[in-house]
PDB file of C-alpha atoms in Angstrom:
ATOM      1  CA  UNK I   1      21.885   4.056 -22.464  1.00  0.00           C
ATOM      2  CA  UNK I   2      20.067   2.200 -20.367  1.00  0.00           C
ATOM      3  CA  UNK I   3      16.444   0.782 -20.647  1.00  0.00           C
ATOM      4  CA  UNK I   4      14.341   2.052 -17.335  1.00  0.00           C
ATOM      5  CA  UNK I   5      12.545  -1.680 -17.777  1.00  0.00           C
ATOM      6  CA  UNK I   6       9.397  -0.171 -15.815  1.00  0.00           C
ATOM      7  CA  UNK I   7       7.283  -3.933 -16.508  1.00  0.00           C
ATOM      8  CA  UNK I   8      10.454  -6.125 -14.589  1.00  0.00           C
ATOM      9  CA  UNK I   9       9.683  -3.812 -11.584  1.00  0.00           C
ATOM     10  CA  UNK I  10       6.296  -3.675 -11.916  1.00  0.00           C
ATOM     11  CA  UNK I  11       6.594  -7.727 -11.781  1.00  0.00           C
ATOM     12  CA  UNK I  12       8.361  -7.742  -8.305  1.00  0.00           C
ATOM     13  CA  UNK I  13       6.158  -5.001  -7.342  1.00  0.00           C
ATOM     14  CA  UNK I  14       3.532  -7.243  -7.675  1.00  0.00           C
ATOM     15  CA  UNK I  15       5.877 -10.178  -6.636  1.00  0.00           C
ATOM     16  CA  UNK I  16       5.405  -8.651  -2.936  1.00  0.00           C
ATOM     17  CA  UNK I  17       2.518  -7.886  -2.653  1.00  0.00           C
ATOM     18  CA  UNK I  18       1.063 -11.444  -4.216  1.00  0.00           C
ATOM     19  CA  UNK I  19       3.675 -13.056  -1.258  1.00  0.00           C
ATOM     20  CA  UNK I  20       1.777 -10.456   1.441  1.00  0.00           C
ATOM     21  CA  UNK I  21      -2.508 -11.446   0.572  1.00  0.00           C
ATOM     22  CA  UNK I  22      -1.558 -14.726   0.960  1.00  0.00           C
ATOM     23  CA  UNK I  23       0.630 -13.840   4.789  1.00  0.00           C
ATOM     24  CA  UNK I  24      -2.931 -11.932   4.899  1.00  0.00           C
ATOM     25  CA  UNK I  25      -4.914 -15.366   4.106  1.00  0.00           C
ATOM     26  CA  UNK I  26      -3.049 -17.696   6.259  1.00  0.00           C
ATOM     27  CA  UNK I  27      -3.971 -15.456   9.160  1.00  0.00           C
ATOM     28  CA  UNK I  28      -7.412 -16.103   8.710  1.00  0.00           C
ATOM     29  CA  UNK I  29      -7.600 -11.638   7.735  1.00  0.00           C
ATOM     30  CA  UNK I  30      -9.884 -11.174   4.954  1.00  0.00           C
ATOM     31  CA  UNK I  31      -8.318 -10.087   1.538  1.00  0.00           C
ATOM     32  CA  UNK I  32      -7.647  -6.615   0.969  1.00  0.00           C
ATOM     33  CA  UNK I  33     -10.266  -5.050  -1.713  1.00  0.00           C
ATOM     34  CA  UNK I  34     -10.060  -2.465  -4.526  1.00  0.00           C
ATOM     35  CA  UNK I  35     -13.682  -1.611  -6.016  1.00  0.00           C
ATOM     36  CA  UNK I  36     -13.629  -0.214  -9.615  1.00  0.00           C
ATOM     37  CA  UNK I  37     -16.997   1.828 -11.339  1.00  0.00           C
ATOM     38  CA  UNK I  38     -16.373   1.916 -15.328  1.00  0.00           C
ATOM     39  CA  UNK I  39     -19.416   4.130 -17.416  1.00  0.00           C
ATOM     40  CA  UNK I  40     -19.645   4.108 -20.488  1.00  0.00           C
ATOM     41  CA  UNK I  41     -17.491   1.776 -23.053  1.00  0.00           C
ATOM     42  CA  UNK I  42     -15.093   3.554 -23.354  1.00  0.00           C
ATOM     43  CA  UNK I  43     -12.401   1.098 -25.380  1.00  0.00           C
ATOM     44  CA  UNK I  44      -8.767   2.982 -24.363  1.00  0.00           C
ATOM     45  CA  UNK I  45     -11.062   2.176 -20.619  1.00  0.00           C
ATOM     46  CA  UNK I  46     -11.729  -1.041 -20.758  1.00  0.00           C
ATOM     47  CA  UNK I  47      -8.831  -2.403 -21.556  1.00  0.00           C
ATOM     48  CA  UNK I  48      -7.335  -0.353 -17.955  1.00  0.00           C
ATOM     49  CA  UNK I  49     -10.063  -1.632 -16.277  1.00  0.00           C
ATOM     50  CA  UNK I  50      -9.077  -4.981 -17.881  1.00  0.00           C
ATOM     51  CA  UNK I  51      -5.421  -4.637 -16.924  1.00  0.00           C
ATOM     52  CA  UNK I  52      -6.366  -3.768 -13.550  1.00  0.00           C
ATOM     53  CA  UNK I  53      -8.580  -6.902 -12.193  1.00  0.00           C
ATOM     54  CA  UNK I  54      -5.942  -9.116 -13.831  1.00  0.00           C
ATOM     55  CA  UNK I  55      -3.564  -7.124 -11.630  1.00  0.00           C
ATOM     56  CA  UNK I  56      -6.490  -7.800  -8.969  1.00  0.00           C
ATOM     57  CA  UNK I  57      -7.216 -11.425  -9.612  1.00  0.00           C
ATOM     58  CA  UNK I  58      -2.675 -12.284  -9.750  1.00  0.00           C
ATOM     59  CA  UNK I  59      -1.452 -10.949  -7.085  1.00  0.00           C
ATOM     60  CA  UNK I  60      -4.605 -12.045  -4.167  1.00  0.00           C
ATOM     61  CA  UNK I  61      -7.115  -8.835  -3.908  1.00  0.00           C
ATOM     62  CA  UNK I  62     -10.391  -8.563  -3.941  1.00  0.00           C
ATOM     63  CA  UNK I  63     -11.641  -7.327  -7.043  1.00  0.00           C
ATOM     64  CA  UNK I  64     -14.826  -5.755  -6.783  1.00  0.00           C
ATOM     65  CA  UNK I  65     -16.180  -3.932 -11.005  1.00  0.00           C
ATOM     66  CA  UNK I  66     -18.968  -2.151 -11.744  1.00  0.00           C
ATOM     67  CA  UNK I  67     -19.372  -1.276 -14.954  1.00  0.00           C
ATOM     68  CA  UNK I  68     -22.627   1.469 -15.644  1.00  0.00           C
ATOM     69  CA  UNK I  69     -24.532   2.505 -18.713  1.00  0.00           C
ATOM     70  CA  UNK I  70     -23.073   5.779 -20.282  1.00  0.00           C
ATOM     71  CA  UNK I  71     -26.183   7.784 -19.417  1.00  0.00           C
ATOM     72  CA  UNK I  72     -26.006   6.119 -15.723  1.00  0.00           C
ATOM     73  CA  UNK I  73     -27.302   9.371 -13.641  1.00  0.00           C
ATOM     74  CA  UNK I  74     -24.559  11.833 -11.870  1.00  0.00           C
ATOM     75  CA  UNK I  75     -27.048  10.980  -8.918  1.00  0.00           C
ATOM     76  CA  UNK I  76     -26.822   7.166  -9.987  1.00  0.00           C
ATOM     77  CA  UNK I  77     -23.093   7.127  -8.997  1.00  0.00           C
ATOM     78  CA  UNK I  78     -22.538   9.626  -6.333  1.00  0.00           C
ATOM     79  CA  UNK I  79     -25.707   6.520  -4.844  1.00  0.00           C
ATOM     80  CA  UNK I  80     -23.169   3.896  -5.901  1.00  0.00           C
ATOM     81  CA  UNK I  81     -20.325   5.566  -4.648  1.00  0.00           C
ATOM     82  CA  UNK I  82     -22.108   5.810  -0.979  1.00  0.00           C
ATOM     83  CA  UNK I  83     -22.166   2.849  -0.436  1.00  0.00           C
ATOM     84  CA  UNK I  84     -18.744   2.226  -1.441  1.00  0.00           C
ATOM     85  CA  UNK I  85     -17.843   4.974   1.421  1.00  0.00           C
ATOM     86  CA  UNK I  86     -19.708   2.930   3.718  1.00  0.00           C
ATOM     87  CA  UNK I  87     -18.519  -0.814   3.085  1.00  0.00           C
ATOM     88  CA  UNK I  88     -15.617  -2.307   5.603  1.00  0.00           C
ATOM     89  CA  UNK I  89     -15.063  -5.096   3.027  1.00  0.00           C
ATOM     90  CA  UNK I  90     -13.387  -1.841   0.323  1.00  0.00           C
ATOM     91  CA  UNK I  91     -10.351  -0.886   0.577  1.00  0.00           C
ATOM     92  CA  UNK I  92      -9.786   1.757  -2.590  1.00  0.00           C
ATOM     93  CA  UNK I  93     -12.438   2.906  -4.617  1.00  0.00           C
ATOM     94  CA  UNK I  94     -11.558   3.910  -8.168  1.00  0.00           C
ATOM     95  CA  UNK I  95     -13.456   5.803 -11.368  1.00  0.00           C
ATOM     96  CA  UNK I  96     -12.002   5.635 -14.063  1.00  0.00           C
ATOM     97  CA  UNK I  97     -11.620   8.677 -16.257  1.00  0.00           C
ATOM     98  CA  UNK I  98     -12.371   9.911 -18.007  1.00  0.00           C
ATOM     99  CA  UNK I  99     -16.385   9.946 -18.048  1.00  0.00           C
ATOM    100  CA  UNK I 100     -19.464  10.478 -20.142  1.00  0.00           C
ATOM    101  CA  UNK I 101     -18.653  14.393 -20.950  1.00  0.00           C
ATOM    102  CA  UNK I 102     -22.579  15.009 -18.316  1.00  0.00           C
ATOM    103  CA  UNK I 103     -20.607  13.165 -15.942  1.00  0.00           C
ATOM    104  CA  UNK I 104     -18.546  16.077 -12.915  1.00  0.00           C
ATOM    105  CA  UNK I 105     -15.606  14.180 -12.457  1.00  0.00           C
ATOM    106  CA  UNK I 106     -15.226  16.899 -10.389  1.00  0.00           C
ATOM    107  CA  UNK I 107     -17.747  16.439  -7.997  1.00  0.00           C
ATOM    108  CA  UNK I 108     -17.520  11.967  -8.502  1.00  0.00           C
ATOM    109  CA  UNK I 109     -13.721  12.008  -7.357  1.00  0.00           C
ATOM    110  CA  UNK I 110     -14.898  14.296  -3.901  1.00  0.00           C
ATOM    111  CA  UNK I 111     -17.461  12.048  -3.551  1.00  0.00           C
ATOM    112  CA  UNK I 112     -14.605   9.043  -2.941  1.00  0.00           C
ATOM    113  CA  UNK I 113     -13.581   8.627   0.934  1.00  0.00           C
ATOM    114  CA  UNK I 114     -10.147  10.135   1.170  1.00  0.00           C
ATOM    115  CA  UNK I 115      -9.586   7.398   2.836  1.00  0.00           C
ATOM    116  CA  UNK I 116     -10.729   4.519  -0.181  1.00  0.00           C
ATOM    117  CA  UNK I 117      -9.475   7.225  -2.830  1.00  0.00           C
ATOM    118  CA  UNK I 118      -6.879   4.893  -4.144  1.00  0.00           C
ATOM    119  CA  UNK I 119      -6.128   7.182  -7.054  1.00  0.00           C
ATOM    120  CA  UNK I 120      -4.238  10.100  -4.393  1.00  0.00           C
ATOM    121  CA  UNK I 121      -7.321  12.805  -6.896  1.00  0.00           C
ATOM    122  CA  UNK I 122      -8.719  14.450  -4.341  1.00  0.00           C
ATOM    123  CA  UNK I 123      -8.208  17.332  -2.555  1.00  0.00           C
ATOM    124  CA  UNK I 124      -7.992  16.394   1.038  1.00  0.00           C
ATOM    125  CA  UNK I 125      -4.640  14.064  -0.725  1.00  0.00           C
ATOM    126  CA  UNK I 126      -3.257  16.758  -3.445  1.00  0.00           C
ATOM    127  CA  UNK I 127      -3.387  19.101   0.172  1.00  0.00           C
ATOM    128  CA  UNK I 128      -1.324  16.391   2.418  1.00  0.00           C
ATOM    129  CA  UNK I 129       1.279  15.864  -0.837  1.00  0.00           C
ATOM    130  CA  UNK I 130       1.664  19.287  -1.677  1.00  0.00           C
ATOM    131  CA  UNK I 131       2.458  19.866   2.264  1.00  0.00           C
ATOM    132  CA  UNK I 132       4.281  16.547   2.645  1.00  0.00           C
ATOM    133  CA  UNK I 133       2.277  15.069   5.067  1.00  0.00           C
ATOM    134  CA  UNK I 134       1.803  11.345   3.716  1.00  0.00           C
ATOM    135  CA  UNK I 135      -0.765   9.643   2.730  1.00  0.00           C
ATOM    136  CA  UNK I 136      -1.801   8.141  -0.535  1.00  0.00           C
ATOM    137  CA  UNK I 137       0.985   9.355  -4.428  1.00  0.00           C
ATOM    138  CA  UNK I 138      -1.228   9.874  -7.394  1.00  0.00           C
ATOM    139  CA  UNK I 139      -0.107   6.152  -8.942  1.00  0.00           C
ATOM    140  CA  UNK I 140       1.869   7.229 -11.881  1.00  0.00           C
ATOM    141  CA  UNK I 141       3.846  10.094 -10.675  1.00  0.00           C
ATOM    142  CA  UNK I 142       5.091   7.322  -7.417  1.00  0.00           C
ATOM    143  CA  UNK I 143       5.591   4.890 -10.264  1.00  0.00           C
ATOM    144  CA  UNK I 144       8.585   6.835 -11.329  1.00  0.00           C
ATOM    145  CA  UNK I 145       9.730   8.259  -8.439  1.00  0.00           C
ATOM    146  CA  UNK I 146       9.612   4.679  -7.477  1.00  0.00           C
ATOM    147  CA  UNK I 147      11.594   4.061 -11.396  1.00  0.00           C
ATOM    148  CA  UNK I 148      14.308   6.668 -10.042  1.00  0.00           C
ATOM    149  CA  UNK I 149      14.863   4.728  -7.193  1.00  0.00           C
ATOM    150  CA  UNK I 150      15.045   1.558  -8.156  1.00  0.00           C
ATOM    151  CA  UNK I 151      18.237   2.926 -10.816  1.00  0.00           C
ATOM    152  CA  UNK I 152      19.685   4.576  -8.026  1.00  0.00           C
ATOM    153  CA  UNK I 153      18.815   8.071 -10.109  1.00  0.00           C
ATOM    154  CA  UNK I 154      19.787  11.362  -7.811  1.00  0.00           C
ATOM    155  CA  UNK I 155      17.205  13.693  -7.328  1.00  0.00           C
ATOM    156  CA  UNK I 156      18.826  16.430  -4.931  1.00  0.00           C
ATOM    157  CA  UNK I 157      20.112  19.064  -6.882  1.00  0.00           C
ATOM    158  CA  UNK I 158      19.747  17.863  -9.906  1.00  0.00           C
ATOM    159  CA  UNK I 159      17.323  20.491 -13.026  1.00  0.00           C
ATOM    160  CA  UNK I 160      14.041  18.478 -13.424  1.00  0.00           C
ATOM    161  CA  UNK I 161      11.544  19.999 -16.934  1.00  0.00           C
ATOM    162  CA  UNK I 162       8.020  18.157 -16.256  1.00  0.00           C
ATOM    163  CA  UNK I 163       6.210  18.678 -20.002  1.00  0.00           C
ATOM    164  CA  UNK I 164       3.197  18.746 -18.865  1.00  0.00           C
ATOM    165  CA  UNK I 165       1.379  20.348 -15.703  1.00  0.00           C
ATOM    166  CA  UNK I 166      -2.634  17.901 -15.261  1.00  0.00           C
ATOM    167  CA  UNK I 167      -2.970  17.332 -12.462  1.00  0.00           C
ATOM    168  CA  UNK I 168      -2.951  13.798 -12.636  1.00  0.00           C
ATOM    169  CA  UNK I 169       0.508  13.494 -13.755  1.00  0.00           C
ATOM    170  CA  UNK I 170       2.076  16.486 -14.115  1.00  0.00           C
ATOM    171  CA  UNK I 171       1.381  18.985 -11.114  1.00  0.00           C
ATOM    172  CA  UNK I 172       1.751  16.037  -8.429  1.00  0.00           C
ATOM    173  CA  UNK I 173       4.994  14.836 -10.316  1.00  0.00           C
ATOM    174  CA  UNK I 174       6.719  18.423 -10.018  1.00  0.00           C
ATOM    175  CA  UNK I 175       5.711  18.753  -6.407  1.00  0.00           C
ATOM    176  CA  UNK I 176       7.050  14.816  -5.950  1.00  0.00           C
ATOM    177  CA  UNK I 177      10.526  15.445  -7.718  1.00  0.00           C
ATOM    178  CA  UNK I 178      10.342  18.967  -5.534  1.00  0.00           C
ATOM    179  CA  UNK I 179      10.365  16.485  -1.893  1.00  0.00           C
ATOM    180  CA  UNK I 180      13.205  14.756  -3.446  1.00  0.00           C
ATOM    181  CA  UNK I 181      15.180  18.534  -3.489  1.00  0.00           C
ATOM    182  CA  UNK I 182      14.805  18.667  -7.398  1.00  0.00           C
ATOM    183  CA  UNK I 183      15.279  22.231  -8.734  1.00  0.00           C
ATOM    184  CA  UNK I 184      11.102  22.275 -10.637  1.00  0.00           C
ATOM    185  CA  UNK I 185      10.483  23.846 -13.747  1.00  0.00           C
ATOM    186  CA  UNK I 186       6.711  22.925 -14.578  1.00  0.00           C
ATOM    187  CA  UNK I 187       6.771  23.662 -19.008  1.00  0.00           C
ATOM    188  CA  UNK I 188       3.567  22.894 -21.039  1.00  0.00           C
ATOM    189  CA  UNK I 189       1.878  23.056 -25.155  1.00  0.00           C
ATOM    190  CA  UNK I 190       1.175  27.157 -23.685  1.00  0.00           C
ATOM    191  CA  UNK I 191       5.521  27.197 -22.713  1.00  0.00           C
ATOM    192  CA  UNK I 192       7.414  29.185 -24.691  1.00  0.00           C
ATOM    193  CA  UNK I 193      10.683  27.753 -26.271  1.00  0.00           C
ATOM    194  CA  UNK I 194       9.867  24.851 -24.573  1.00  0.00           C
ATOM    195  CA  UNK I 195      13.050  23.456 -26.503  1.00  0.00           C
ATOM    196  CA  UNK I 196      14.788  26.070 -24.207  1.00  0.00           C
ATOM    197  CA  UNK I 197      13.689  24.376 -20.972  1.00  0.00           C
ATOM    198  CA  UNK I 198      13.970  20.770 -21.930  1.00  0.00           C
ATOM    199  CA  UNK I 199      17.618  20.829 -22.359  1.00  0.00           C
ATOM    200  CA  UNK I 200      18.161  22.238 -19.263  1.00  0.00           C
ATOM    201  CA  UNK I 201      16.964  19.690 -17.932  1.00  0.00           C
ATOM    202  CA  UNK I 202      18.839  16.527 -16.517  1.00  0.00           C
ATOM    203  CA  UNK I 203      16.096  14.556 -15.578  1.00  0.00           C
ATOM    204  CA  UNK I 204      12.660  15.585 -18.102  1.00  0.00           C
ATOM    205  CA  UNK I 205       9.023  13.970 -17.775  1.00  0.00           C
ATOM    206  CA  UNK I 206       7.028  14.209 -20.624  1.00  0.00           C
ATOM    207  CA  UNK I 207       3.576  14.152 -20.594  1.00  0.00           C
ATOM    208  CA  UNK I 208       2.107  16.366 -22.429  1.00  0.00           C
ATOM    209  CA  UNK I 209      -0.223  13.985 -24.399  1.00  0.00           C
ATOM    210  CA  UNK I 210       1.781  14.447 -27.802  1.00  0.00           C
ATOM    211  CA  UNK I 211       3.178  12.256 -29.529  1.00  0.00           C
ATOM    212  CA  UNK I 212       6.917  12.994 -31.011  1.00  0.00           C
ATOM    213  CA  UNK I 213       6.873  16.547 -28.930  1.00  0.00           C
ATOM    214  CA  UNK I 214      10.361  15.744 -27.505  1.00  0.00           C
ATOM    215  CA  UNK I 215      13.001  15.123 -30.316  1.00  0.00           C
ATOM    216  CA  UNK I 216      16.198  14.565 -29.786  1.00  0.00           C
ATOM    217  CA  UNK I 217      17.460  18.142 -30.590  1.00  0.00           C
ATOM    218  CA  UNK I 218      15.590  19.530 -27.368  1.00  0.00           C
ATOM    219  CA  UNK I 219      17.208  17.402 -24.510  1.00  0.00           C
ATOM    220  CA  UNK I 220      20.697  17.180 -23.618  1.00  0.00           C
ATOM    221  CA  UNK I 221      23.625  14.307 -24.168  1.00  0.00           C
ATOM    222  CA  UNK I 222      23.186  12.462 -20.269  1.00  0.00           C
ATOM    223  CA  UNK I 223      18.997  13.028 -19.332  1.00  0.00           C
ATOM    224  CA  UNK I 224      17.168  10.377 -18.330  1.00  0.00           C
ATOM    225  CA  UNK I 225      14.379  11.041 -19.463  1.00  0.00           C
ATOM    226  CA  UNK I 226      10.919   9.350 -18.848  1.00  0.00           C
ATOM    227  CA  UNK I 227       7.918   9.621 -21.255  1.00  0.00           C
ATOM    228  CA  UNK I 228       4.880   9.169 -20.208  1.00  0.00           C
ATOM    229  CA  UNK I 229       2.868   9.881 -23.769  1.00  0.00           C
ATOM    230  CA  UNK I 230       0.901   7.099 -24.293  1.00  0.00           C
ATOM    231  CA  UNK I 231      -0.286   8.778 -27.789  1.00  0.00           C
ATOM    232  CA  UNK I 232      -1.414   6.228 -31.136  1.00  0.00           C
ATOM    233  CA  UNK I 233       1.067   7.368 -34.241  1.00  0.00           C
ATOM    234  CA  UNK I 234       0.050   5.274 -37.476  1.00  0.00           C
ATOM    235  CA  UNK I 235      -1.400   2.643 -35.705  1.00  0.00           C
ATOM    236  CA  UNK I 236       1.040   1.890 -33.390  1.00  0.00           C
ATOM    237  CA  UNK I 237       1.569   2.748 -29.698  1.00  0.00           C
ATOM    238  CA  UNK I 238       4.421   5.863 -29.011  1.00  0.00           C
ATOM    239  CA  UNK I 239       4.910   8.459 -26.217  1.00  0.00           C
ATOM    240  CA  UNK I 240       5.765  11.324 -25.608  1.00  0.00           C
ATOM    241  CA  UNK I 241       9.564  10.802 -26.772  1.00  0.00           C
ATOM    242  CA  UNK I 242      10.801  10.353 -30.273  1.00  0.00           C
ATOM    243  CA  UNK I 243      12.291   7.185 -29.062  1.00  0.00           C
ATOM    244  CA  UNK I 244      15.268   6.464 -31.064  1.00  0.00           C
ATOM    245  CA  UNK I 245      16.804  10.252 -31.566  1.00  0.00           C
ATOM    246  CA  UNK I 246      16.768  11.020 -27.492  1.00  0.00           C
ATOM    247  CA  UNK I 247      17.790   7.229 -26.911  1.00  0.00           C
ATOM    248  CA  UNK I 248      21.515   8.515 -28.537  1.00  0.00           C
ATOM    249  CA  UNK I 249      21.382  11.403 -25.968  1.00  0.00           C
ATOM    250  CA  UNK I 250      19.675   9.686 -22.515  1.00  0.00           C
ATOM    251  CA  UNK I 251      21.910   8.091 -20.008  1.00  0.00           C
ATOM    252  CA  UNK I 252      18.161   6.548 -18.803  1.00  0.00           C
ATOM    253  CA  UNK I 253      14.743   6.239 -20.683  1.00  0.00           C
ATOM    254  CA  UNK I 254      12.056   4.635 -20.209  1.00  0.00           C
ATOM    255  CA  UNK I 255      10.339   2.473 -23.673  1.00  0.00           C
ATOM    256  CA  UNK I 256       6.079   2.752 -24.896  1.00  0.00           C
ATOM    257  CA  UNK I 257       5.012   0.435 -24.510  1.00  0.00           C
ATOM    258  CA  UNK I 258       6.439  -1.149 -20.543  1.00  0.00           C
ATOM    259  CA  UNK I 259       7.753   2.514 -19.145  1.00  0.00           C
ATOM    260  CA  UNK I 260       5.693   3.810 -17.267  1.00  0.00           C
ATOM    261  CA  UNK I 261       1.986   2.287 -17.709  1.00  0.00           C
ATOM    262  CA  UNK I 262       3.154  -1.026 -15.103  1.00  0.00           C
ATOM    263  CA  UNK I 263       4.240   1.246 -13.032  1.00  0.00           C
ATOM    264  CA  UNK I 264       0.994   2.904 -12.714  1.00  0.00           C
ATOM    265  CA  UNK I 265      -0.459  -0.411 -11.976  1.00  0.00           C
ATOM    266  CA  UNK I 266       1.695  -1.643  -9.274  1.00  0.00           C
ATOM    267  CA  UNK I 267       1.641   1.500  -7.271  1.00  0.00           C
ATOM    268  CA  UNK I 268      -2.247   1.513  -8.098  1.00  0.00           C
ATOM    269  CA  UNK I 269      -1.348  -2.481  -5.704  1.00  0.00           C
ATOM    270  CA  UNK I 270       0.485  -0.772  -3.173  1.00  0.00           C
ATOM    271  CA  UNK I 271      -2.405   1.675  -2.328  1.00  0.00           C
ATOM    272  CA  UNK I 272      -4.720  -0.135  -2.044  1.00  0.00           C
ATOM    273  CA  UNK I 273      -2.646  -2.301   0.270  1.00  0.00           C
ATOM    274  CA  UNK I 274      -2.092   1.434   1.993  1.00  0.00           C
ATOM    275  CA  UNK I 275      -5.618   1.368   2.867  1.00  0.00           C
ATOM    276  CA  UNK I 276      -6.250  -2.032   4.121  1.00  0.00           C
ATOM    277  CA  UNK I 277      -3.281  -2.023   6.318  1.00  0.00           C
ATOM    278  CA  UNK I 278      -4.768   1.780   7.270  1.00  0.00           C
ATOM    279  CA  UNK I 279      -8.418   0.117   8.860  1.00  0.00           C
TER     280      UNK I 279
END
């Protein structure tokens, strides 16, 4: 069994990003710039945003932080996005989700210019993924694909099972695997006999957001297992996969933490660089 080390690969990607931004600086060009908007004081979101800010600082990407109170009105948030859209010095815009319940995430997401939508959540960018026309790819699925590529894991012709149907991970993950030649099944928490499907998987992506959902008897011998889950169990961070049970059968498996999470953030940096280059 081999650990899919997302932390190590993300470090390599960040090193390359820092090299690129240093070259831009040596040519007298401006820094690529990522604007991050955080509404409210959700502890998990604060940690995510702080980590993204630190990634930018260490790789030479300018980080613009906009922290708004939880009672921010929808029109005020949209006005901020409009100003960032119009700012030629801003390459990428990220509004940290989830938003407070009185704000409409769909409206907010769609307000971000497609050319600055480095999360790739807008209908325009999702449509380009669906049609295989390039553009930004959502950071978590893109990070998973890069991780599989790094370890020379073949996707074409393999049975790929995605557990989870979110717009952020499950759906785009299925599309990217399909584009790579995988035979893809999408399951979710309402799937009857989930184990029947997961046992067929050569490549299993667990992204349902339920701790220990995937047990050892639900995976086939030699499967590649990617755990996207970030859950708390007895005060400890854990994924959707029971690591000990599944690692005993897997050929490759991601740890939690240190697997998919660092890759998600690395892909955000790459998308920001792409947005900068596209200009």
